Amino acid sequence: MNKSIFSNRRKKLLSLMTDGVALIPSATYKTKSHDTLFPFRQDSNFHYLTGYNEDGALLVLCNNHASLKSILFVTPNDPHTELWTGRRMSATDVQKLTGVDEVIPMTEMDGKLSEFLIGHKKLYIDLFCNANFFNKMVDQCRKLSPKRSKVGHRSPEQFIDLTPVIGKLRLFKDSSEIENIKLACEISNKAHKMAMAQAKPGMNESRLQALMEYIFKCEGAQGPAYGTIIAGGNNATTLHYENNDMLLVDGELVLIDAGCEYNFYASDITRTFPVNGKFTPVQRDLYQLVLDAQIKAIDNISCGLTLNQNHDFTARIMTEGLIELKLLEGSVDENMEEKKYKKYFPHGLGHWMGVDVHDNTPSENEKDEEIQFKEGMVFTVEPGIYIPLDDETTKEEFRGIGIRIEDDILITKDGKENLTQSTPKSIEDIENACRAEPE
Ligand code: GLY
Ligand code: MN
Ligand code: MN
């Protein structure tokens, strides 16, 4: 990506922070066991504002400094560490990549940071970040405070959560972000189609997971954007089942919630299909209910609507279907009043998506009003029904079934685009995809 993308984002963020300085640390390596580490994944906000993909860095955005508005502290090159973990970018290359005003070695941070904190009343920081980092920064401010030190200057006393401020910027995707999300969706679509063709009774869930993640990697994605869910039969009634270690059973459904991350952008697709390729009449009835609700939920989307409004709209359709199947009793209004659908459809209809699979949910304004859909926003639509095997209050034939159908939607100038519509979801298309020859 062009460095002007990152500097424009920083400029926009600075314009939202009146009288403020922001501190955004890079991700750090996390220990997996003893001296081995989890794979490194850059912090999403740090990446969004810099494009820089190494650890041990801190971005400072500074409104009141005369000339330096964006400063990046980076870990200097060190031949011994680099022998083990590879070359780091030089300060010159980091400057070229990110377009920040100055790159400073991390070793100088303790002395230099105060220069950027002085003159600001507000400190923008992720209030829920790594406690060590947060405490260290609070300490820096305390040392500078006129109330605490004889040589005090005007320095930050108000701490403001930076996450929803950046979250609001991240809601609007530019064309390069949309391109990345589309590519992620395309790769995930390929993996889902392959899973439909490959799944069969007796196969372990882990094998399907491996096959899908193999496609993610082969097609150039970094890997899964979140923990892949391959849930056969009753496992699908655990919403975030990630064990993926049981055998798929003839006559049962399998729910797959899997999406790759491509160039730092997520995709998020769920499909539910019969392990043996053919829906039973009961599975059909339940599946069609969820599918009708999901299609109507997508049809209902337009600029100005909100996630919660669409959730309530969809919950009503789900309620009507559940009454028709005699899973709920009474009138639609009574059931809606008491939110009885929650027994079967217990989660939200969807979430914002972008650099994170679950992007932040900022509010529209200080009154905490909900964000309305606008051009460039991306979110999921994912109704589901879950009836655990041990739910003795529900008719036996429905038990042990979990169904979710999930697509990723982009709001466009003229309406919306379903970015994952080529992943089969009608009963006919799914049964055909299950019959397809594995590629
Ligand atoms: N894959 C997690 C979710 O659908 O929200
Ligand atoms: Mn989702
Ligand atoms: Mn999902």
PDB file of C-alpha atoms in Angstrom, residues 144-407:
ATOM      1  CA  LEU A 144       5.727  15.476  33.982  1.00  0.00           C
ATOM      2  CA  SER A 145       2.639  16.631  35.834  1.00  0.00           C
ATOM      3  CA  PRO A 146       2.860  20.080  37.439  1.00  0.00           C
ATOM      4  CA  LYS A 147       0.863  18.674  40.362  1.00  0.00           C
ATOM      5  CA  ARG A 148       3.425  15.978  41.025  1.00  0.00           C
ATOM      6  CA  SER A 149       6.696  17.545  40.121  1.00  0.00           C
ATOM      7  CA  LYS A 150       8.424  20.801  40.855  1.00  0.00           C
ATOM      8  CA  VAL A 151       9.491  21.200  37.251  1.00  0.00           C
ATOM      9  CA  GLY A 152       6.021  20.409  35.937  1.00  0.00           C
ATOM     10  CA  HIS A 153       4.681  21.393  32.531  1.00  0.00           C
ATOM     11  CA  ARG A 154       1.246  21.211  30.972  1.00  0.00           C
ATOM     12  CA  SER A 155       1.003  17.465  30.461  1.00  0.00           C
ATOM     13  CA  PRO A 156      -1.710  14.825  29.968  1.00  0.00           C
ATOM     14  CA  GLU A 157      -4.147  14.361  32.821  1.00  0.00           C
ATOM     15  CA  GLN A 158      -7.126  13.011  30.929  1.00  0.00           C
ATOM     16  CA  PHE A 159      -6.924   9.518  29.492  1.00  0.00           C
ATOM     17  CA  ILE A 160      -9.229   8.783  26.586  1.00  0.00           C
ATOM     18  CA  ASP A 161      -9.866   5.383  25.035  1.00  0.00           C
ATOM     19  CA  LEU A 162      -8.373   5.516  21.554  1.00  0.00           C
ATOM     20  CA  THR A 163     -10.005   2.318  20.281  1.00  0.00           C
ATOM     21  CA  PRO A 164     -13.458   3.714  19.392  1.00  0.00           C
ATOM     22  CA  VAL A 165     -11.858   6.824  17.859  1.00  0.00           C
ATOM     23  CA  ILE A 166      -9.811   4.707  15.431  1.00  0.00           C
ATOM     24  CA  GLY A 167     -12.757   2.290  15.232  1.00  0.00           C
ATOM     25  CA  LYS A 168     -14.828   5.038  13.683  1.00  0.00           C
ATOM     26  CA  LEU A 169     -12.202   5.676  11.004  1.00  0.00           C
ATOM     27  CA  ARG A 170     -11.840   1.965  10.340  1.00  0.00           C
ATOM     28  CA  LEU A 171     -15.578   1.630   9.647  1.00  0.00           C
ATOM     29  CA  PHE A 172     -15.103   3.319   6.276  1.00  0.00           C
ATOM     30  CA  LYS A 173     -13.135   1.166   3.871  1.00  0.00           C
ATOM     31  CA  ASP A 174     -11.290   2.707   0.940  1.00  0.00           C
ATOM     32  CA  SER A 175     -10.913   0.941  -2.407  1.00  0.00           C
ATOM     33  CA  SER A 176      -7.681  -0.862  -1.470  1.00  0.00           C
ATOM     34  CA  GLU A 177      -9.242  -2.194   1.725  1.00  0.00           C
ATOM     35  CA  ILE A 178     -12.318  -3.365  -0.176  1.00  0.00           C
ATOM     36  CA  GLU A 179     -10.081  -5.111  -2.677  1.00  0.00           C
ATOM     37  CA  ASN A 180      -8.298  -6.978   0.135  1.00  0.00           C
ATOM     38  CA  ILE A 181     -11.585  -7.985   1.778  1.00  0.00           C
ATOM     39  CA  LYS A 182     -12.910  -9.198  -1.580  1.00  0.00           C
ATOM     40  CA  LEU A 183      -9.795 -11.294  -2.142  1.00  0.00           C
ATOM     41  CA  ALA A 184     -10.109 -12.746   1.362  1.00  0.00           C
ATOM     42  CA  CYS A 185     -13.761 -13.611   0.641  1.00  0.00           C
ATOM     43  CA  GLU A 186     -12.865 -15.221  -2.673  1.00  0.00           C
ATOM     44  CA  ILE A 187     -10.264 -17.483  -1.067  1.00  0.00           C
ATOM     45  CA  SER A 188     -12.632 -18.423   1.757  1.00  0.00           C
ATOM     46  CA  ASN A 189     -15.348 -19.174  -0.783  1.00  0.00           C
ATOM     47  CA  LYS A 190     -12.998 -21.591  -2.543  1.00  0.00           C
ATOM     48  CA  ALA A 191     -12.226 -23.335   0.756  1.00  0.00           C
ATOM     49  CA  HIS A 192     -15.917 -23.681   1.675  1.00  0.00           C
ATOM     50  CA  LYS A 193     -16.774 -25.189  -1.720  1.00  0.00           C
ATOM     51  CA  MET A 194     -13.894 -27.624  -1.357  1.00  0.00           C
ATOM     52  CA  ALA A 195     -15.120 -28.608   2.128  1.00  0.00           C
ATOM     53  CA  MET A 196     -18.605 -29.344   0.758  1.00  0.00           C
ATOM     54  CA  ALA A 197     -17.092 -31.567  -1.923  1.00  0.00           C
ATOM     55  CA  GLN A 198     -14.687 -33.353   0.440  1.00  0.00           C
ATOM     56  CA  ALA A 199     -16.748 -33.918   3.599  1.00  0.00           C
ATOM     57  CA  LYS A 200     -18.023 -37.423   4.186  1.00  0.00           C
ATOM     58  CA  PRO A 201     -19.126 -39.636   7.074  1.00  0.00           C
ATOM     59  CA  GLY A 202     -16.227 -40.854   9.203  1.00  0.00           C
ATOM     60  CA  MET A 203     -13.943 -37.955   8.312  1.00  0.00           C
ATOM     61  CA  ASN A 204     -12.443 -36.125  11.265  1.00  0.00           C
ATOM     62  CA  GLU A 205     -13.403 -32.464  11.684  1.00  0.00           C
ATOM     63  CA  SER A 206      -9.685 -31.695  11.947  1.00  0.00           C
ATOM     64  CA  ARG A 207      -9.118 -32.991   8.431  1.00  0.00           C
ATOM     65  CA  LEU A 208     -11.629 -30.542   6.990  1.00  0.00           C
ATOM     66  CA  GLN A 209      -9.995 -27.776   9.010  1.00  0.00           C
ATOM     67  CA  ALA A 210      -6.575 -28.718   7.623  1.00  0.00           C
ATOM     68  CA  LEU A 211      -7.886 -28.867   4.045  1.00  0.00           C
ATOM     69  CA  MET A 212      -9.496 -25.437   4.334  1.00  0.00           C
ATOM     70  CA  GLU A 213      -6.489 -23.799   5.959  1.00  0.00           C
ATOM     71  CA  TYR A 214      -4.289 -25.420   3.305  1.00  0.00           C
ATOM     72  CA  ILE A 215      -6.294 -23.562   0.672  1.00  0.00           C
ATOM     73  CA  PHE A 216      -6.010 -20.317   2.642  1.00  0.00           C
ATOM     74  CA  LYS A 217      -2.218 -20.571   2.646  1.00  0.00           C
ATOM     75  CA  CYS A 218      -1.881 -21.865  -0.909  1.00  0.00           C
ATOM     76  CA  GLU A 219      -3.942 -18.929  -2.191  1.00  0.00           C
ATOM     77  CA  GLY A 220      -1.722 -16.357  -0.477  1.00  0.00           C
ATOM     78  CA  ALA A 221      -3.689 -15.621   2.685  1.00  0.00           C
ATOM     79  CA  GLN A 222      -1.807 -15.359   6.000  1.00  0.00           C
ATOM     80  CA  GLY A 223      -4.090 -18.056   7.441  1.00  0.00           C
ATOM     81  CA  PRO A 224      -7.413 -18.082   9.267  1.00  0.00           C
ATOM     82  CA  ALA A 225      -8.728 -14.689  10.416  1.00  0.00           C
ATOM     83  CA  TYR A 226     -10.106 -16.389  13.559  1.00  0.00           C
ATOM     84  CA  GLY A 227     -10.338 -19.875  15.061  1.00  0.00           C
ATOM     85  CA  THR A 228     -11.808 -22.138  12.378  1.00  0.00           C
ATOM     86  CA  ILE A 229     -14.999 -23.890  13.502  1.00  0.00           C
ATOM     87  CA  ILE A 230     -15.752 -27.311  12.024  1.00  0.00           C
ATOM     88  CA  ALA A 231     -18.689 -28.544  14.048  1.00  0.00           C
ATOM     89  CA  GLY A 232     -20.404 -31.815  13.200  1.00  0.00           C
ATOM     90  CA  GLY A 233     -23.897 -32.587  14.588  1.00  0.00           C
ATOM     91  CA  ASN A 234     -24.459 -31.417  18.156  1.00  0.00           C
ATOM     92  CA  ASN A 235     -21.046 -29.676  18.263  1.00  0.00           C
ATOM     93  CA  ALA A 236     -22.632 -26.937  16.165  1.00  0.00           C
ATOM     94  CA  THR A 237     -24.820 -25.971  19.136  1.00  0.00           C
ATOM     95  CA  THR A 238     -21.680 -24.632  20.862  1.00  0.00           C
ATOM     96  CA  LEU A 239     -21.408 -21.230  19.194  1.00  0.00           C
ATOM     97  CA  HIS A 240     -17.627 -20.980  19.166  1.00  0.00           C
ATOM     98  CA  TYR A 241     -16.727 -24.699  19.101  1.00  0.00           C
ATOM     99  CA  GLU A 242     -13.064 -24.904  18.101  1.00  0.00           C
ATOM    100  CA  ASN A 243     -11.973 -28.375  19.248  1.00  0.00           C
ATOM    101  CA  ASN A 244     -12.518 -29.747  15.743  1.00  0.00           C
ATOM    102  CA  ASP A 245     -11.521 -33.261  16.770  1.00  0.00           C
ATOM    103  CA  MET A 246     -14.584 -35.469  16.285  1.00  0.00           C
ATOM    104  CA  LEU A 247     -15.738 -37.705  13.466  1.00  0.00           C
ATOM    105  CA  LEU A 248     -18.435 -36.482  11.086  1.00  0.00           C
ATOM    106  CA  VAL A 249     -21.532 -38.680  11.299  1.00  0.00           C
ATOM    107  CA  ASP A 250     -23.729 -39.936   8.463  1.00  0.00           C
ATOM    108  CA  GLY A 251     -27.131 -38.215   8.568  1.00  0.00           C
ATOM    109  CA  GLU A 252     -25.884 -35.204  10.571  1.00  0.00           C
ATOM    110  CA  LEU A 253     -25.104 -31.653   9.507  1.00  0.00           C
ATOM    111  CA  VAL A 254     -21.713 -29.973   9.733  1.00  0.00           C
ATOM    112  CA  LEU A 255     -21.435 -26.247  10.464  1.00  0.00           C
ATOM    113  CA  ILE A 256     -18.291 -24.583   9.133  1.00  0.00           C
ATOM    114  CA  ASP A 257     -17.451 -21.046  10.238  1.00  0.00           C
ATOM    115  CA  ALA A 258     -14.139 -20.265   8.554  1.00  0.00           C
ATOM    116  CA  GLY A 259     -12.562 -17.291   6.829  1.00  0.00           C
ATOM    117  CA  CYS A 260      -9.047 -16.295   5.930  1.00  0.00           C
ATOM    118  CA  GLU A 261      -7.088 -13.123   6.571  1.00  0.00           C
ATOM    119  CA  TYR A 262      -5.634 -11.643   3.401  1.00  0.00           C
ATOM    120  CA  ASN A 263      -3.137  -8.814   3.622  1.00  0.00           C
ATOM    121  CA  PHE A 264      -4.475  -7.883   7.063  1.00  0.00           C
ATOM    122  CA  TYR A 265      -8.159  -8.029   6.086  1.00  0.00           C
ATOM    123  CA  ALA A 266     -10.637 -10.609   7.335  1.00  0.00           C
ATOM    124  CA  SER A 267     -13.422 -12.612   5.749  1.00  0.00           C
ATOM    125  CA  ASP A 268     -16.031 -14.484   7.780  1.00  0.00           C
ATOM    126  CA  ILE A 269     -18.237 -17.153   6.200  1.00  0.00           C
ATOM    127  CA  THR A 270     -20.476 -19.763   7.789  1.00  0.00           C
ATOM    128  CA  ARG A 271     -22.202 -22.552   5.908  1.00  0.00           C
ATOM    129  CA  THR A 272     -24.061 -25.590   7.238  1.00  0.00           C
ATOM    130  CA  PHE A 273     -24.505 -28.663   5.074  1.00  0.00           C
ATOM    131  CA  PRO A 274     -25.289 -32.399   5.332  1.00  0.00           C
ATOM    132  CA  VAL A 275     -22.266 -34.633   5.953  1.00  0.00           C
ATOM    133  CA  ASN A 276     -23.627 -37.149   3.427  1.00  0.00           C
ATOM    134  CA  GLY A 277     -24.713 -34.451   0.979  1.00  0.00           C
ATOM    135  CA  LYS A 278     -28.506 -34.767   1.401  1.00  0.00           C
ATOM    136  CA  PHE A 279     -30.664 -32.836   3.907  1.00  0.00           C
ATOM    137  CA  THR A 280     -33.238 -34.867   5.886  1.00  0.00           C
ATOM    138  CA  PRO A 281     -36.804 -33.400   5.973  1.00  0.00           C
ATOM    139  CA  VAL A 282     -36.307 -32.028   9.533  1.00  0.00           C
ATOM    140  CA  GLN A 283     -32.903 -30.524   8.661  1.00  0.00           C
ATOM    141  CA  ARG A 284     -34.489 -28.995   5.552  1.00  0.00           C
ATOM    142  CA  ASP A 285     -37.258 -27.322   7.542  1.00  0.00           C
ATOM    143  CA  LEU A 286     -34.871 -25.779  10.037  1.00  0.00           C
ATOM    144  CA  TYR A 287     -32.318 -24.858   7.384  1.00  0.00           C
ATOM    145  CA  GLN A 288     -34.919 -23.163   5.183  1.00  0.00           C
ATOM    146  CA  LEU A 289     -36.121 -21.129   8.163  1.00  0.00           C
ATOM    147  CA  VAL A 290     -32.614 -19.761   8.804  1.00  0.00           C
ATOM    148  CA  LEU A 291     -31.977 -19.252   5.098  1.00  0.00           C
ATOM    149  CA  ASP A 292     -35.220 -17.304   4.534  1.00  0.00           C
ATOM    150  CA  ALA A 293     -34.407 -15.087   7.516  1.00  0.00           C
ATOM    151  CA  GLN A 294     -30.838 -14.531   6.313  1.00  0.00           C
ATOM    152  CA  ILE A 295     -31.932 -13.626   2.763  1.00  0.00           C
ATOM    153  CA  LYS A 296     -34.613 -11.244   4.048  1.00  0.00           C
ATOM    154  CA  ALA A 297     -32.113  -9.695   6.473  1.00  0.00           C
ATOM    155  CA  ILE A 298     -29.764  -8.964   3.558  1.00  0.00           C
ATOM    156  CA  ASP A 299     -32.636  -7.637   1.387  1.00  0.00           C
ATOM    157  CA  ASN A 300     -33.587  -5.303   4.234  1.00  0.00           C
ATOM    158  CA  ILE A 301     -30.182  -3.599   4.321  1.00  0.00           C
ATOM    159  CA  SER A 302     -29.872  -0.037   3.101  1.00  0.00           C
ATOM    160  CA  CYS A 303     -28.060   3.153   4.090  1.00  0.00           C
ATOM    161  CA  GLY A 304     -29.355   4.542   7.363  1.00  0.00           C
ATOM    162  CA  LEU A 305     -30.310   1.191   8.933  1.00  0.00           C
ATOM    163  CA  THR A 306     -28.361  -0.071  11.971  1.00  0.00           C
ATOM    164  CA  LEU A 307     -27.078  -3.498  13.035  1.00  0.00           C
ATOM    165  CA  ASN A 308     -29.565  -3.680  15.919  1.00  0.00           C
ATOM    166  CA  GLN A 309     -32.517  -2.569  13.810  1.00  0.00           C
ATOM    167  CA  ASN A 310     -31.734  -5.325  11.327  1.00  0.00           C
ATOM    168  CA  HIS A 311     -31.331  -7.790  14.185  1.00  0.00           C
ATOM    169  CA  ASP A 312     -34.842  -6.980  15.456  1.00  0.00           C
ATOM    170  CA  PHE A 313     -36.263  -7.214  11.930  1.00  0.00           C
ATOM    171  CA  THR A 314     -34.658 -10.648  11.495  1.00  0.00           C
ATOM    172  CA  ALA A 315     -35.628 -11.876  14.966  1.00  0.00           C
ATOM    173  CA  ARG A 316     -39.260 -11.319  13.992  1.00  0.00           C
ATOM    174  CA  ILE A 317     -38.881 -13.455  10.867  1.00  0.00           C
ATOM    175  CA  MET A 318     -37.109 -16.126  12.908  1.00  0.00           C
ATOM    176  CA  THR A 319     -39.947 -15.985  15.459  1.00  0.00           C
ATOM    177  CA  GLU A 320     -42.585 -16.459  12.728  1.00  0.00           C
ATOM    178  CA  GLY A 321     -40.669 -19.483  11.414  1.00  0.00           C
ATOM    179  CA  LEU A 322     -40.174 -20.960  14.875  1.00  0.00           C
ATOM    180  CA  ILE A 323     -43.931 -20.663  15.577  1.00  0.00           C
ATOM    181  CA  GLU A 324     -44.700 -22.323  12.238  1.00  0.00           C
ATOM    182  CA  LEU A 325     -42.439 -25.256  13.151  1.00  0.00           C
ATOM    183  CA  LYS A 326     -44.109 -25.358  16.595  1.00  0.00           C
ATOM    184  CA  LEU A 327     -40.826 -24.647  18.330  1.00  0.00           C
ATOM    185  CA  LEU A 328     -42.451 -21.578  19.894  1.00  0.00           C
ATOM    186  CA  GLU A 329     -46.074 -21.168  20.991  1.00  0.00           C
ATOM    187  CA  GLY A 330     -48.326 -18.099  20.996  1.00  0.00           C
ATOM    188  CA  SER A 331     -48.482 -15.008  18.820  1.00  0.00           C
ATOM    189  CA  VAL A 332     -45.532 -13.351  17.092  1.00  0.00           C
ATOM    190  CA  ASP A 333     -46.030 -10.177  19.156  1.00  0.00           C
ATOM    191  CA  GLU A 334     -46.078 -12.025  22.470  1.00  0.00           C
ATOM    192  CA  ASN A 335     -42.928 -13.924  21.541  1.00  0.00           C
ATOM    193  CA  MET A 336     -41.170 -10.786  20.349  1.00  0.00           C
ATOM    194  CA  GLU A 337     -42.149  -8.933  23.510  1.00  0.00           C
ATOM    195  CA  GLU A 338     -40.414 -11.532  25.649  1.00  0.00           C
ATOM    196  CA  LYS A 339     -37.619 -12.209  23.139  1.00  0.00           C
ATOM    197  CA  LYS A 340     -38.453 -15.923  23.250  1.00  0.00           C
ATOM    198  CA  TYR A 341     -36.490 -16.455  20.048  1.00  0.00           C
ATOM    199  CA  LYS A 342     -33.315 -16.073  22.131  1.00  0.00           C
ATOM    200  CA  LYS A 343     -33.684 -19.680  23.244  1.00  0.00           C
ATOM    201  CA  TYR A 344     -32.868 -20.716  19.671  1.00  0.00           C
ATOM    202  CA  PHE A 345     -31.193 -17.601  18.224  1.00  0.00           C
ATOM    203  CA  PRO A 346     -29.138 -16.330  21.174  1.00  0.00           C
ATOM    204  CA  HIS A 347     -26.552 -14.092  19.456  1.00  0.00           C
ATOM    205  CA  GLY A 348     -26.456 -10.863  17.488  1.00  0.00           C
ATOM    206  CA  LEU A 349     -27.200 -10.790  13.772  1.00  0.00           C
ATOM    207  CA  GLY A 350     -23.730  -9.591  12.839  1.00  0.00           C
ATOM    208  CA  HIS A 351     -20.721  -7.403  13.511  1.00  0.00           C
ATOM    209  CA  TRP A 352     -18.440  -4.916  11.773  1.00  0.00           C
ATOM    210  CA  MET A 353     -15.547  -6.509   9.895  1.00  0.00           C
ATOM    211  CA  GLY A 354     -12.250  -5.259   8.490  1.00  0.00           C
ATOM    212  CA  VAL A 355      -8.703  -5.537   9.798  1.00  0.00           C
ATOM    213  CA  ASP A 356     -10.247  -7.560  12.631  1.00  0.00           C
ATOM    214  CA  VAL A 357     -12.924 -10.143  12.054  1.00  0.00           C
ATOM    215  CA  HIS A 358     -14.826  -8.398  14.853  1.00  0.00           C
ATOM    216  CA  ASP A 359     -14.018  -4.756  14.267  1.00  0.00           C
ATOM    217  CA  ASN A 360     -14.716  -2.314  17.067  1.00  0.00           C
ATOM    218  CA  THR A 361     -18.334  -1.149  17.532  1.00  0.00           C
ATOM    219  CA  PRO A 362     -18.096   2.608  18.061  1.00  0.00           C
ATOM    220  CA  SER A 363     -21.129   4.824  18.643  1.00  0.00           C
ATOM    221  CA  GLU A 364     -22.441   7.446  16.247  1.00  0.00           C
ATOM    222  CA  ASN A 365     -22.174  10.233  18.823  1.00  0.00           C
ATOM    223  CA  GLU A 366     -21.740  11.203  22.475  1.00  0.00           C
ATOM    224  CA  LYS A 367     -25.315  10.082  23.183  1.00  0.00           C
ATOM    225  CA  ASP A 368     -24.140   6.548  22.333  1.00  0.00           C
ATOM    226  CA  GLU A 369     -26.509   6.279  19.368  1.00  0.00           C
ATOM    227  CA  GLU A 370     -25.895   3.374  17.037  1.00  0.00           C
ATOM    228  CA  ILE A 371     -23.892   3.756  13.834  1.00  0.00           C
ATOM    229  CA  GLN A 372     -26.052   3.847  10.696  1.00  0.00           C
ATOM    230  CA  PHE A 373     -24.974   2.003   7.555  1.00  0.00           C
ATOM    231  CA  LYS A 374     -23.063   4.210   5.124  1.00  0.00           C
ATOM    232  CA  GLU A 375     -21.107   3.638   1.930  1.00  0.00           C
ATOM    233  CA  GLY A 376     -17.828   1.781   2.538  1.00  0.00           C
ATOM    234  CA  MET A 377     -18.898  -0.110   5.664  1.00  0.00           C
ATOM    235  CA  VAL A 378     -18.570  -3.906   5.878  1.00  0.00           C
ATOM    236  CA  PHE A 379     -20.365  -6.228   8.292  1.00  0.00           C
ATOM    237  CA  THR A 380     -21.705  -9.756   8.582  1.00  0.00           C
ATOM    238  CA  VAL A 381     -25.240 -11.139   8.517  1.00  0.00           C
ATOM    239  CA  GLU A 382     -25.345 -14.425  10.412  1.00  0.00           C
ATOM    240  CA  PRO A 383     -28.595 -15.683  11.910  1.00  0.00           C
ATOM    241  CA  GLY A 384     -28.569 -19.156  13.442  1.00  0.00           C
ATOM    242  CA  ILE A 385     -30.649 -21.733  15.281  1.00  0.00           C
ATOM    243  CA  TYR A 386     -29.146 -24.057  17.884  1.00  0.00           C
ATOM    244  CA  ILE A 387     -30.945 -26.930  19.632  1.00  0.00           C
ATOM    245  CA  PRO A 388     -28.639 -28.953  21.903  1.00  0.00           C
ATOM    246  CA  LEU A 389     -29.031 -32.715  22.163  1.00  0.00           C
ATOM    247  CA  ASP A 390     -29.923 -32.494  25.846  1.00  0.00           C
ATOM    248  CA  ASP A 391     -32.671 -29.897  25.374  1.00  0.00           C
ATOM    249  CA  GLU A 392     -35.579 -31.954  26.646  1.00  0.00           C
ATOM    250  CA  THR A 393     -37.993 -29.055  26.227  1.00  0.00           C
ATOM    251  CA  THR A 394     -37.804 -29.316  22.426  1.00  0.00           C
ATOM    252  CA  LYS A 395     -39.194 -32.139  20.263  1.00  0.00           C
ATOM    253  CA  GLU A 396     -36.644 -34.909  19.898  1.00  0.00           C
ATOM    254  CA  GLU A 397     -36.312 -34.806  16.123  1.00  0.00           C
ATOM    255  CA  PHE A 398     -34.930 -31.246  16.280  1.00  0.00           C
ATOM    256  CA  ARG A 399     -32.288 -31.936  18.927  1.00  0.00           C
ATOM    257  CA  GLY A 400     -28.568 -31.975  18.186  1.00  0.00           C
ATOM    258  CA  ILE A 401     -28.848 -29.508  15.298  1.00  0.00           C
ATOM    259  CA  GLY A 402     -27.010 -26.182  14.941  1.00  0.00           C
ATOM    260  CA  ILE A 403     -27.409 -24.097  11.797  1.00  0.00           C
ATOM    261  CA  ARG A 404     -25.814 -20.739  10.998  1.00  0.00           C
ATOM    262  CA  ILE A 405     -25.525 -19.011   7.629  1.00  0.00           C
ATOM    263  CA  GLU A 406     -23.156 -16.057   7.384  1.00  0.00           C
ATOM    264  CA  ASP A 407     -22.293 -13.626   4.601  1.00  0.00           C
TER     265      ASP A 407
END
